[in-house]
Short mmCIF file of C-alpha atoms in Angstrom, two decimals:
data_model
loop_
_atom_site.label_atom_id
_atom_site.label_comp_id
_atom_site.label_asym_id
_atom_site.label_seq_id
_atom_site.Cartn_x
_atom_site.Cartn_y
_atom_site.Cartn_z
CA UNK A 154 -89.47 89.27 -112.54
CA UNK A 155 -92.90 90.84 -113.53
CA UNK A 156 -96.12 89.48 -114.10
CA UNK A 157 -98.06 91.58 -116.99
CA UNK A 158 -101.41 90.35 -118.18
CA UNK A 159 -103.88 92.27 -120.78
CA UNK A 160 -107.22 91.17 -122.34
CA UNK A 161 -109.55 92.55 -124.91
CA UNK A 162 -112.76 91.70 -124.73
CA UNK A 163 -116.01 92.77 -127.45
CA UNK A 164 -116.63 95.52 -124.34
CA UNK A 165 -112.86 96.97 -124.37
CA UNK A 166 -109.29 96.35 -122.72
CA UNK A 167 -108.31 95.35 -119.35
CA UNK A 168 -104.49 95.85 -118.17
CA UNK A 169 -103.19 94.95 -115.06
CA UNK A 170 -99.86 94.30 -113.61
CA UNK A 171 -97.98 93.76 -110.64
CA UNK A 172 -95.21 96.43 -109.75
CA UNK A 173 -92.19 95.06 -108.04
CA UNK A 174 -88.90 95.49 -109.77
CA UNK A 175 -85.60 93.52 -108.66
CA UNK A 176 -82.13 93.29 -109.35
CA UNK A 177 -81.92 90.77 -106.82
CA UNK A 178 -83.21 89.27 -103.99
CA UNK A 179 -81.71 91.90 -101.50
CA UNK A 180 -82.78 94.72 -104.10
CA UNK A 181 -86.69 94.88 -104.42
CA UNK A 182 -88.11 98.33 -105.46
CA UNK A 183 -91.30 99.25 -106.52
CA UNK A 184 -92.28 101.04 -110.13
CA UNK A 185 -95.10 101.27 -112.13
CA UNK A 186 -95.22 99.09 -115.13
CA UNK A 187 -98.52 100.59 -116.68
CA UNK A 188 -98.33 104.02 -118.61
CA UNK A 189 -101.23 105.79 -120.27
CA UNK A 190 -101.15 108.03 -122.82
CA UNK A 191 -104.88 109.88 -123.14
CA UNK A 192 -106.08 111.99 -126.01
CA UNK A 193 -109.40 112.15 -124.69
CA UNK A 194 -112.14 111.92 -127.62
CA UNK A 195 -109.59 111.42 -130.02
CA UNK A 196 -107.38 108.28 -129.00
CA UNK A 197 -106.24 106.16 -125.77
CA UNK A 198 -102.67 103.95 -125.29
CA UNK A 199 -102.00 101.97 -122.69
CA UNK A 200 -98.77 100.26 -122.14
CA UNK A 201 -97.54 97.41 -119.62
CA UNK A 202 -93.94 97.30 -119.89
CA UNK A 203 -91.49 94.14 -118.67
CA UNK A 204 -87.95 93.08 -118.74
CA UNK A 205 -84.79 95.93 -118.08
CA UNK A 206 -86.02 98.62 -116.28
CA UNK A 207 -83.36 101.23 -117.89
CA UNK A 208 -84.49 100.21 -121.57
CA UNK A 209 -88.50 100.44 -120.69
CA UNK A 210 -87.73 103.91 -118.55
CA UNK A 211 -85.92 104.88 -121.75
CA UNK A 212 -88.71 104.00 -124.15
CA UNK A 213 -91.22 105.62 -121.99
CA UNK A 214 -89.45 108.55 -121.65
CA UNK A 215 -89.11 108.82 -126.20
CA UNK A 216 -92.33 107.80 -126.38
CA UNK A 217 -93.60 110.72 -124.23
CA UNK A 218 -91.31 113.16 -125.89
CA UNK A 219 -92.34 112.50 -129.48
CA UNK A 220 -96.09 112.35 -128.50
CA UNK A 221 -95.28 116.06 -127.35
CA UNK A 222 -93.21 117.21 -130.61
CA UNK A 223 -95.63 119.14 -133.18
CA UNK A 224 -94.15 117.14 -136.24
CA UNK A 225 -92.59 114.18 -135.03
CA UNK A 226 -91.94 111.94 -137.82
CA UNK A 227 -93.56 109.27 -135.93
CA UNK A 228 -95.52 109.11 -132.86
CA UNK A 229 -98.40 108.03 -130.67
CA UNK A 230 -100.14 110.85 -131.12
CA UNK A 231 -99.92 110.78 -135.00
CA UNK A 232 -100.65 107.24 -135.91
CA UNK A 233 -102.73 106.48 -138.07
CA UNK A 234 -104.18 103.41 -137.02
CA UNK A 235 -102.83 100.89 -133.85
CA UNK A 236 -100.83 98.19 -136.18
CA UNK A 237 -98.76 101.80 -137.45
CA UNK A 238 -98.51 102.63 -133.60
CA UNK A 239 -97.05 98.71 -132.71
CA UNK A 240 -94.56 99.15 -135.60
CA UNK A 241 -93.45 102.36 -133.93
CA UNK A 242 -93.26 100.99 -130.40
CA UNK A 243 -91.35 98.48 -131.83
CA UNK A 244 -89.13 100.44 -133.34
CA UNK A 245 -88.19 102.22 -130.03
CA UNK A 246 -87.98 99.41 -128.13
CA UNK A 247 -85.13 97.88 -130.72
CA UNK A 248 -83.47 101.82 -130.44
CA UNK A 249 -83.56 101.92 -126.65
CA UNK A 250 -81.88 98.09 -126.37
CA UNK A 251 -78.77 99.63 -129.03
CA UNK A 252 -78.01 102.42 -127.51
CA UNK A 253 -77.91 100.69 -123.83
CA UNK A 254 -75.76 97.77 -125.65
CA UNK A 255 -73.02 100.19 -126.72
CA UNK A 256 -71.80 100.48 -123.24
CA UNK A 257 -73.22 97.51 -121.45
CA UNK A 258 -71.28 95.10 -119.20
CA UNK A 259 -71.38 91.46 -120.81
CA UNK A 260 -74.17 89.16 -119.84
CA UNK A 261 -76.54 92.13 -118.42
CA UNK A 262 -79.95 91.66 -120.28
CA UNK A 263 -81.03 94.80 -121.68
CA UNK A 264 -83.85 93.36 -123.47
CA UNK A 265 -87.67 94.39 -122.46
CA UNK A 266 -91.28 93.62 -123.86
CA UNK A 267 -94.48 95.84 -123.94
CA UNK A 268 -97.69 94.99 -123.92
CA UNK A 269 -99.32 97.63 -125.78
CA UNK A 270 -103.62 98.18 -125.79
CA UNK A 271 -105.32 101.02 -127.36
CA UNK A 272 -108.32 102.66 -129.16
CA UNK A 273 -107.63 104.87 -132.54
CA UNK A 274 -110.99 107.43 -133.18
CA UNK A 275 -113.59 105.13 -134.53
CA UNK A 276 -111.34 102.31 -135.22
CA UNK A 277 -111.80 99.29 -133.56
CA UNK A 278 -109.61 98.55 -129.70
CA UNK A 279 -106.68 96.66 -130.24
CA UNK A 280 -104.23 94.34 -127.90
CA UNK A 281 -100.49 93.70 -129.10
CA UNK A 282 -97.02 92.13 -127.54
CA UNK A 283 -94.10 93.53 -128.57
CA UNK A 284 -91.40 91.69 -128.67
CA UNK A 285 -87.59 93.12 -127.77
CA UNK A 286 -86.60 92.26 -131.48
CA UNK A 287 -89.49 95.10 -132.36
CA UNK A 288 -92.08 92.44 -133.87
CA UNK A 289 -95.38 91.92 -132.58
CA UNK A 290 -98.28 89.75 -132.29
CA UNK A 291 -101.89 90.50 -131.37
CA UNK A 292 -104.78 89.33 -129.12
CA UNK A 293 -107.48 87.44 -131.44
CA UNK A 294 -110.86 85.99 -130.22
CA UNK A 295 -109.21 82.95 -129.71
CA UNK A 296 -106.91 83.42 -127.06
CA UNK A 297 -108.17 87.35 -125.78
CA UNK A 298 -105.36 87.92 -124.06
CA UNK A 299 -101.37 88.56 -123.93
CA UNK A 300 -98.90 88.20 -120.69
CA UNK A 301 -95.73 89.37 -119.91
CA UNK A 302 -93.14 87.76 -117.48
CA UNK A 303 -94.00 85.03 -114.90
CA UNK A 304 -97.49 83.91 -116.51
CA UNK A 305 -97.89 80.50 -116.35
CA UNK A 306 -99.56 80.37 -112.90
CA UNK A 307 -101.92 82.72 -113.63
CA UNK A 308 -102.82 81.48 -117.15
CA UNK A 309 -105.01 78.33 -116.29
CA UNK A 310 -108.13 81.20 -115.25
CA UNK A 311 -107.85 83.23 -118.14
CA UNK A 312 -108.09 79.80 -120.24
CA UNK A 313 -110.61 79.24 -118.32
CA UNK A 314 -112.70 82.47 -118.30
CA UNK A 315 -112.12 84.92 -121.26
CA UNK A 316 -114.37 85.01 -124.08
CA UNK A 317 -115.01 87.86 -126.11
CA UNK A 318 -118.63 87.99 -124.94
CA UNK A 319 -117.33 87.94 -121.25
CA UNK A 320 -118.04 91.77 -119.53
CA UNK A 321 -115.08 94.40 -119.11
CA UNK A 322 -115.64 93.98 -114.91
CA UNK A 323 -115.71 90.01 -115.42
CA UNK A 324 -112.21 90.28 -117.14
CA UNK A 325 -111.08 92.62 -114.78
CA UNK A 326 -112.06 90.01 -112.13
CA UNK A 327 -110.26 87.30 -113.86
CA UNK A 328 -107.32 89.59 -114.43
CA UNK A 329 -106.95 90.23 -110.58
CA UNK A 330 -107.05 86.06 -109.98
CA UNK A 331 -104.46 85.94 -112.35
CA UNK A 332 -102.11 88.11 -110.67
CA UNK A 333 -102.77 87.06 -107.19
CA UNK A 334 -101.90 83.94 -108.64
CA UNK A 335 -98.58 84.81 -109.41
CA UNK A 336 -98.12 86.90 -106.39
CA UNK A 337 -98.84 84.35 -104.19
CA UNK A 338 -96.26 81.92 -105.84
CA UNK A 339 -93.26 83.90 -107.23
CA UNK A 340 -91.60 86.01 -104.25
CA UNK A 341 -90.34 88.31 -107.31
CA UNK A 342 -93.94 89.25 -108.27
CA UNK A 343 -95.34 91.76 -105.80
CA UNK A 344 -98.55 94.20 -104.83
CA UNK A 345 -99.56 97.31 -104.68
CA UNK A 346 -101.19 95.70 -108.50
CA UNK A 347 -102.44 98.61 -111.38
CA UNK A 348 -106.04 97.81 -112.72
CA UNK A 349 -106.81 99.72 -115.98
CA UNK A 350 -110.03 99.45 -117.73
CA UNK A 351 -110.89 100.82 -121.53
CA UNK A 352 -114.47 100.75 -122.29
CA UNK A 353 -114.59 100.33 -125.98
CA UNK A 354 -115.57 103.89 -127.62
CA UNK A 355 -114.81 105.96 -124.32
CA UNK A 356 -111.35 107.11 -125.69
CA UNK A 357 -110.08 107.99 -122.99
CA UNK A 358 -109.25 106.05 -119.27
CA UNK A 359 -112.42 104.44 -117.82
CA UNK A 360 -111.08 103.66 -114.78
CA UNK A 361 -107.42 103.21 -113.06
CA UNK A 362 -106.59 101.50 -109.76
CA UNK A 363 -103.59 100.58 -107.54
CA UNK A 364 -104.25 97.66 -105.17
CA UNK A 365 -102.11 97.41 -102.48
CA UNK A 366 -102.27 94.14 -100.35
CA UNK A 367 -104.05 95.43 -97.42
CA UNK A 368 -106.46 97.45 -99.48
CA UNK A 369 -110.08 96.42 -98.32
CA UNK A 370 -111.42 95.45 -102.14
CA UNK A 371 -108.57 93.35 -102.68
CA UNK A 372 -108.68 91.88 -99.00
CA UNK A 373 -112.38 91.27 -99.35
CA UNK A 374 -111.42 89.80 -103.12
CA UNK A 375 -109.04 87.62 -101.88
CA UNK A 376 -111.09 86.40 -99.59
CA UNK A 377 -114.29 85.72 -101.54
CA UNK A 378 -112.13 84.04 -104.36
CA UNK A 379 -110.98 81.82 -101.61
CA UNK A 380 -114.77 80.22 -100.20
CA UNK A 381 -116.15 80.43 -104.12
CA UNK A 382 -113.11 78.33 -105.23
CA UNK A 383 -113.30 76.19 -102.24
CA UNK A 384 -117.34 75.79 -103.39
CA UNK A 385 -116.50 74.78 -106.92
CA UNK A 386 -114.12 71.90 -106.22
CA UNK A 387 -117.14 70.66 -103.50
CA UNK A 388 -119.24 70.94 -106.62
CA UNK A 389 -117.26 69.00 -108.99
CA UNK A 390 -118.64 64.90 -110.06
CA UNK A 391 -118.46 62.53 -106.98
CA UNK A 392 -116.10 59.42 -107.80
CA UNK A 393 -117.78 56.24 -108.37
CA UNK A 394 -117.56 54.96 -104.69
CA UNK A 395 -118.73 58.07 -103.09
CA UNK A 396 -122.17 58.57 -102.10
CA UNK A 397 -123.87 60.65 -104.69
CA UNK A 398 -124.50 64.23 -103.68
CA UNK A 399 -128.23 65.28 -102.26
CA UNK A 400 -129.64 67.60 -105.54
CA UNK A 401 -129.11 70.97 -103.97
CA UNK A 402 -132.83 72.20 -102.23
CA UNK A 403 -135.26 73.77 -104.56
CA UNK B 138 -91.99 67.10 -119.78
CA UNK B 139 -94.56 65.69 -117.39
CA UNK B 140 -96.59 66.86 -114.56
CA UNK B 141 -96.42 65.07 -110.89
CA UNK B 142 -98.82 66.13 -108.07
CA UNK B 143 -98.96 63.94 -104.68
CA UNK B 144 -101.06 65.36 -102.05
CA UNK B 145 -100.61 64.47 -97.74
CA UNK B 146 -103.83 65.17 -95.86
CA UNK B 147 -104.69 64.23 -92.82
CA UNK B 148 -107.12 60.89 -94.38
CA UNK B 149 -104.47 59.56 -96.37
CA UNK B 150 -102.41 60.31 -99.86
CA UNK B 151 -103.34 61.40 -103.16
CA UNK B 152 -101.02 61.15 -105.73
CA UNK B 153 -101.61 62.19 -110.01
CA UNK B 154 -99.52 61.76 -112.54
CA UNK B 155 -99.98 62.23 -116.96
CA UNK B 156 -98.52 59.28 -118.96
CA UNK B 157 -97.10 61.44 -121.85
CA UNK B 158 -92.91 61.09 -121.94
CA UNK B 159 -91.40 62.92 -125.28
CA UNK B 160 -87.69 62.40 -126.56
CA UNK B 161 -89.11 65.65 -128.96
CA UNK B 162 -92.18 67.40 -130.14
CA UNK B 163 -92.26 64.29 -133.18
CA UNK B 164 -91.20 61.55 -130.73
CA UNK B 165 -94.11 61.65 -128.15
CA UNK B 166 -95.45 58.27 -126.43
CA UNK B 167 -97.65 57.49 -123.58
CA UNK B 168 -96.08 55.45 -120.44
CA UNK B 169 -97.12 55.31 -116.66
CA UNK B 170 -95.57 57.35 -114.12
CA UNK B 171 -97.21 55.94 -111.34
CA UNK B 172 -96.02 52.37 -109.49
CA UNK B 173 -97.18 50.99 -106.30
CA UNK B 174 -96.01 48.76 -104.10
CA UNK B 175 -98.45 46.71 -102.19
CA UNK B 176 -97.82 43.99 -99.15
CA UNK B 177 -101.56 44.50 -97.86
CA UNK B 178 -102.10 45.28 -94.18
CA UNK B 179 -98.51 45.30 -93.67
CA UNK B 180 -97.21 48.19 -96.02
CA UNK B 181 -98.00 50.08 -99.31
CA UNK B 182 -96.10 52.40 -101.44
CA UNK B 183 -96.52 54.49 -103.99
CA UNK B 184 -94.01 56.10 -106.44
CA UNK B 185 -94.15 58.97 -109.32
CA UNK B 186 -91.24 59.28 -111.37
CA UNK B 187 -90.49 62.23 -113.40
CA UNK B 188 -87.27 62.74 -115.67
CA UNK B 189 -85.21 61.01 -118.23
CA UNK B 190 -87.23 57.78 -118.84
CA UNK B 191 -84.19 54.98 -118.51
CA UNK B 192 -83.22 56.65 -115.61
CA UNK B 193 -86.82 55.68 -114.03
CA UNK B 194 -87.38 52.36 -115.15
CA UNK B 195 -84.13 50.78 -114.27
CA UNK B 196 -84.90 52.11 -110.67
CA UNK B 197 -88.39 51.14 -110.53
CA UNK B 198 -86.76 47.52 -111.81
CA UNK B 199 -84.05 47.91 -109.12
CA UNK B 200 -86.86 48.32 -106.87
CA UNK B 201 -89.02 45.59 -107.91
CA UNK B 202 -86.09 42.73 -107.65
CA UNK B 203 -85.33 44.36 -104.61
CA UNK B 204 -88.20 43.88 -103.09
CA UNK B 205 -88.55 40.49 -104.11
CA UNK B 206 -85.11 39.38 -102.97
CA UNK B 207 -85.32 37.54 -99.36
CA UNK B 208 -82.59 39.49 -97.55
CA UNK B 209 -81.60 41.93 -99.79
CA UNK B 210 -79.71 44.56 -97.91
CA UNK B 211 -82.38 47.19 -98.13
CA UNK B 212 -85.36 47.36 -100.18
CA UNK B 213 -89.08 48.83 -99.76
CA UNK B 214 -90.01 45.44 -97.76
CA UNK B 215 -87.90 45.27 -95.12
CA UNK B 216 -86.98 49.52 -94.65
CA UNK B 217 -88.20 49.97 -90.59
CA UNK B 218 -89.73 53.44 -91.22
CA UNK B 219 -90.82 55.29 -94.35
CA UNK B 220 -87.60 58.20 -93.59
CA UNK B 221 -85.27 54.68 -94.07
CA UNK B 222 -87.26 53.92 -97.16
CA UNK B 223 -86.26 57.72 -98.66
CA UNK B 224 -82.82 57.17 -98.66
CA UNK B 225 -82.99 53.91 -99.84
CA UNK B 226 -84.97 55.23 -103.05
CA UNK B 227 -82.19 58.13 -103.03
CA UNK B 228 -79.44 55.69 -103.28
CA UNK B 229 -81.10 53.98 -105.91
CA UNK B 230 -82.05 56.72 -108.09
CA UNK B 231 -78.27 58.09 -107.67
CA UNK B 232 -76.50 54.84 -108.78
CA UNK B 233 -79.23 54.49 -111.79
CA UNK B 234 -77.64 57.95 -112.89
CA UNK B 235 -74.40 57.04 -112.27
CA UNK B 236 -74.92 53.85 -114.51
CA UNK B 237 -75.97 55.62 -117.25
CA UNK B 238 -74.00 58.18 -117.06
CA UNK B 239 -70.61 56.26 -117.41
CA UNK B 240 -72.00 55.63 -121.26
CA UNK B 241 -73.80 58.88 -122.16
CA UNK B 242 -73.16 61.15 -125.04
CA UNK B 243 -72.49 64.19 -123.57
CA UNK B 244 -75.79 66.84 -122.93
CA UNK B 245 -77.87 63.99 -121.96
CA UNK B 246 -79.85 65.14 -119.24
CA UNK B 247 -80.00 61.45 -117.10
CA UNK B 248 -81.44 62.71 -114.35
CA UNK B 249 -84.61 61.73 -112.74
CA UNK B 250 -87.02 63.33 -109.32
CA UNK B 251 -89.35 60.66 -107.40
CA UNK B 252 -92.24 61.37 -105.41
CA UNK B 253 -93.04 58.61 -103.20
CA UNK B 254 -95.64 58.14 -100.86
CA UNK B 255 -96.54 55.35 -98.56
CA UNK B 256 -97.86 54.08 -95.33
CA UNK B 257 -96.09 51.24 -93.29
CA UNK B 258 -98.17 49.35 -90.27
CA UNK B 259 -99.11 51.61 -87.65
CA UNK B 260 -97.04 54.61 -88.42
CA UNK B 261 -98.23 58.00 -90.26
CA UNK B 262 -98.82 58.08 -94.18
CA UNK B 263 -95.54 59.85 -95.61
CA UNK B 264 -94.66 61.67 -98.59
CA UNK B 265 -91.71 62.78 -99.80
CA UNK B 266 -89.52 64.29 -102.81
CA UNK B 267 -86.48 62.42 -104.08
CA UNK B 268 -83.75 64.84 -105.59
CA UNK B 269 -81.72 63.43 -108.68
CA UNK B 270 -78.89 64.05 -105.56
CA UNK B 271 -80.43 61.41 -103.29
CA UNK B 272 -81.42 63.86 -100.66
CA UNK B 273 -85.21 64.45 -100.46
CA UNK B 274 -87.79 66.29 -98.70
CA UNK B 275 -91.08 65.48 -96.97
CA UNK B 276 -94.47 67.11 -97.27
CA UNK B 277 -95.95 69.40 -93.99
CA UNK B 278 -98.85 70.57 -93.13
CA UNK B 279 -97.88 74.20 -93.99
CA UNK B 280 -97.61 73.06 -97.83
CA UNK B 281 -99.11 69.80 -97.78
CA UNK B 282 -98.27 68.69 -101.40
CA UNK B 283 -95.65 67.85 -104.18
CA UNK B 284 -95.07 68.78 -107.30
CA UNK B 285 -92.82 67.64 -110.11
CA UNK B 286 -92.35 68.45 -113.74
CA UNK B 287 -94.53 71.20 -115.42
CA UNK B 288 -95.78 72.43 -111.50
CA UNK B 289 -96.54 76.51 -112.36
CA UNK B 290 -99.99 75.99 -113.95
CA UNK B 291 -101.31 73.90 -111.34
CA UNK B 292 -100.14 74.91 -108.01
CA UNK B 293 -102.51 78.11 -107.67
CA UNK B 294 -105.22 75.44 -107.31
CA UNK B 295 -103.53 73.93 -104.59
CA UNK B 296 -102.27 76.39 -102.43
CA UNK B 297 -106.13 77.82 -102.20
CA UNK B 298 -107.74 74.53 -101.23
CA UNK B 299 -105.44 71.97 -99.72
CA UNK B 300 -105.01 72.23 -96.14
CA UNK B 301 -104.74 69.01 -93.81
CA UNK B 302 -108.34 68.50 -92.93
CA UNK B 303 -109.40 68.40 -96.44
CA UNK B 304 -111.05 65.38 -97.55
CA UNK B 305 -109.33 62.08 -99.26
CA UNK B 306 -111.76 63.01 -102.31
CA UNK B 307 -111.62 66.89 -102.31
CA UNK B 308 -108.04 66.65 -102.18
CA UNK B 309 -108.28 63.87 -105.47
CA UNK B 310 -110.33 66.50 -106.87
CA UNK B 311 -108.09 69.18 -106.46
CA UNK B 312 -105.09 67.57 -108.31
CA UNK B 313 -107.62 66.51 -110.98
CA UNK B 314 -108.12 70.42 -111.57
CA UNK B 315 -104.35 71.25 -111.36
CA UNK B 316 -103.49 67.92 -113.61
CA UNK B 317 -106.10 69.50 -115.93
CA UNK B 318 -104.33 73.19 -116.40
CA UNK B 319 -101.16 71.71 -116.98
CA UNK B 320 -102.90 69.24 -119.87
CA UNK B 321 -104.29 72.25 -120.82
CA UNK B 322 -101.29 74.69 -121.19
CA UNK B 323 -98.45 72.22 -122.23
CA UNK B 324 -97.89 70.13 -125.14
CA UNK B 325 -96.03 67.67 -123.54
CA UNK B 326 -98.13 66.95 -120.27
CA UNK B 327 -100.97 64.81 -121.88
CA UNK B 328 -103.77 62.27 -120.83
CA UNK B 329 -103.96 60.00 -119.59
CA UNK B 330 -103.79 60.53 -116.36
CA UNK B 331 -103.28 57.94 -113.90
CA UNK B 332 -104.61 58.87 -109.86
CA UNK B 333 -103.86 57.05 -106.71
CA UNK B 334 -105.93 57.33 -103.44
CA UNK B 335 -104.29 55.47 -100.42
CA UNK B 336 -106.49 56.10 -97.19
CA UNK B 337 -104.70 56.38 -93.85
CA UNK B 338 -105.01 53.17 -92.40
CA UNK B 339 -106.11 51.09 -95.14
CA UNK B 340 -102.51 49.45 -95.88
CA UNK B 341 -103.14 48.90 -99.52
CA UNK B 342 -104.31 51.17 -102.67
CA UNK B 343 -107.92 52.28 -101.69
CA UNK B 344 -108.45 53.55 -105.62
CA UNK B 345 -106.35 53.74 -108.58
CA UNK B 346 -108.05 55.08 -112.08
CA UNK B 347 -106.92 55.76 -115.15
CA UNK B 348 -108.60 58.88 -116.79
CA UNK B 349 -108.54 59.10 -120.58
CA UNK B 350 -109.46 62.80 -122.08
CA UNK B 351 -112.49 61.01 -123.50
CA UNK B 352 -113.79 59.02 -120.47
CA UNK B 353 -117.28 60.28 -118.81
CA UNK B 354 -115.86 61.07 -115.36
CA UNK B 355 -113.03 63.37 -116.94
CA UNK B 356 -115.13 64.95 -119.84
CA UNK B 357 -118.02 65.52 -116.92
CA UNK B 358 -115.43 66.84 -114.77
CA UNK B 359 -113.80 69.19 -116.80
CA UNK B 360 -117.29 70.68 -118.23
CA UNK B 361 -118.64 70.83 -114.35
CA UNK B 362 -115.51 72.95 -113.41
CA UNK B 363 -115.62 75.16 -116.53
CA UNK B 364 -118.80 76.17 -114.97
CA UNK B 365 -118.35 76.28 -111.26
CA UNK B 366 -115.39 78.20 -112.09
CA UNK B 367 -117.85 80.79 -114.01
CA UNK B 368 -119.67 81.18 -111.42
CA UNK B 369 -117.05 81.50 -108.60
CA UNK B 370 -115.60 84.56 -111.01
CA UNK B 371 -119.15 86.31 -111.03
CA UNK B 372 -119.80 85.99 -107.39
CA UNK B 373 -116.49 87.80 -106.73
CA UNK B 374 -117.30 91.75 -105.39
CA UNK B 375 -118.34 94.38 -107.85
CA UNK B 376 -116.10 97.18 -108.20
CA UNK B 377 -117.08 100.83 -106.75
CA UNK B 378 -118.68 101.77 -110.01
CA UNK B 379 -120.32 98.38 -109.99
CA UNK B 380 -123.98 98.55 -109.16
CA UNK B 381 -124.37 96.49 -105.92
CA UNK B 382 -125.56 92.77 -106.59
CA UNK B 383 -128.71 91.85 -105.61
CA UNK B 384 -128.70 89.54 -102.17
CA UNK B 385 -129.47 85.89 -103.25
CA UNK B 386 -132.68 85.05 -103.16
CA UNK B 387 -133.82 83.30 -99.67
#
């Protein structure tokens, strides 16, 4: 399992995810799941990448390779516009799963999905899923954000949170309560967690970070989110028989 | 689908449940999920049933005559100790499947999972989860909670705040918020929602309320938690390139 989790906010793109890979229990190994692909000035990618680890290694490894070719027919590098580079993803994503199916041994899922965030010259930042049948959908104001893998523990604080006004650090926040939501409940989700941040118009990397679980900011994190949790549910409504709460002191 | 929460701490039991059963996404109705079972100051009871809906109501009626029946063989009345009252419920909920099952079209899922949770005279408060195999398991203080049904969304909430010392009401509270992301994030869990409070000693139900989306506890509740939950996000640390927060003011 994976957890993948991506938001886009008016202030840019957050990505995060967790980077344990299994094939089962007794075979845990860790890989990055977040690539970046940095034209700096000129355009930013970022992917998150969940599901068979050959078919997303394979897809990586294409995508790099035609970003590199002067005159690839189609690439990141020579999109024209994000929704041109999530129909290309999406077409490598259905090429990698063929050519894996040709020899595969029945009832191995080959499939993968990519969460796929980026920034195009002036155009504006973008957030899509893509799906292993090479469709996509993409983050709206609505619902700013798009997970991958075990998400539903971790998607009651983005509810919560994310709004398009909220602040590129705020969503990174949220995105790190997310995952160590999922880390702490699904054995298959595990640290060190990548953190990247896209500041809308910076076209390039703002910032990148690997959190292991003994790393003092996410130590200190984890513990802060404990107590301020802890405070909110003391500072939710009394029931009816309780003794109403002393106003807090001036 | 449904969502079950019962909480053990050390002042007493807690136990949540939503009302909405579905045969499909058009067949959707509203029925309770919570019994009880009181013989005041001798012994109280209280059930959650999750699962195929005949399955649960001809066991809660199995329970109910039961109960009622001066020397039945066992029954909730006369079981010595609350481990003796778990099997009985196993049995029960086993032969209810087995009943059904002898007539079912075939893919009918009969099963059903109880939560039950009681006190009975001067012995500790129990809780416990009954397997659709009759076997069951009892809450601790490691992981002093149960969960049935649509659990992912709202166990983050409880694995952060519940330990045994925390308050009858806190502890009320905190399956409120975790009843409220599963509303929240499935279709089929829906208001309302039905909460038990049974205080260590008190040999009865000490509260029982029913919570409609609209009534001014919940709608309070959920607007006071949208905002503590704000503010718990922004008091979590700034990053490196953060500047440093000011110190609250004195």
């Amino acid at each position: 399992m994976t957890y993948c989790v991506a938001i886009r906010v008016d202030a840019g793109l957050v990505l995060a995810a967790d980077t344990r890979t299994s094939a089962a229990f007794d075979d845990i190994r860790t890989h990055t799941k977040l690539s970046t692909f940095e034209y700096p000035g000129e355009r930013v990618f970022a992917l998150l990448s969940a599901g068979n680890l050959g078919t997303t290694q394979n897809v990586l490894a294409r995508i790099a390779r035609d970003a590199d070719t002067p005159g690839a027919t189609a690439s990141l590098r020579s999109a024209a516009d994000l929704f041109e580079a999530a129909d290309y993803l999406g077409r490598a994503l259905v090429e990698a799963q063929q050519k894996a199916n040709g020899a595969a041994a029945d009832g191995v899922n080959l499939e993968a999905t990519l969460i796929f965030a980026g920034q195009i010259g002036t155009g504006a930042t973008g957030l899509f899923l893509v799906y292993p049948q090479g469709n996509w959908i993409a983050a709206s104001p609505e619902t700013p954000f798009l997970q991958s893998g075990e998400l539903k523990y971790g998607k009651p604080i983005l509810d919560r949170i994310l709004r398009p006004e909220t602040s590129l650090e705020d969503a990174a926040r949220c995105a790190l309560v997310s995952m160590d939501a999922a880390i702490r409940s699904n054995l298959s989700v595990g640290p060190p967690i990548d953190l990247a941040l896209i500041r809308d118009g910076d076209l390039r990397l703002s910032h990148r970070l690997r959190l292991g679980q003994d790393s003092p900011f996410y130590v200190e994190f984890r513990e802060t989110w404990s107590t301020e949790l802890a405070a909110a549910v003391r500072g939710l409504p009394p029931f009816e028989w309780e003794a109403p709460r002393a106003p807090p002191a001036p």
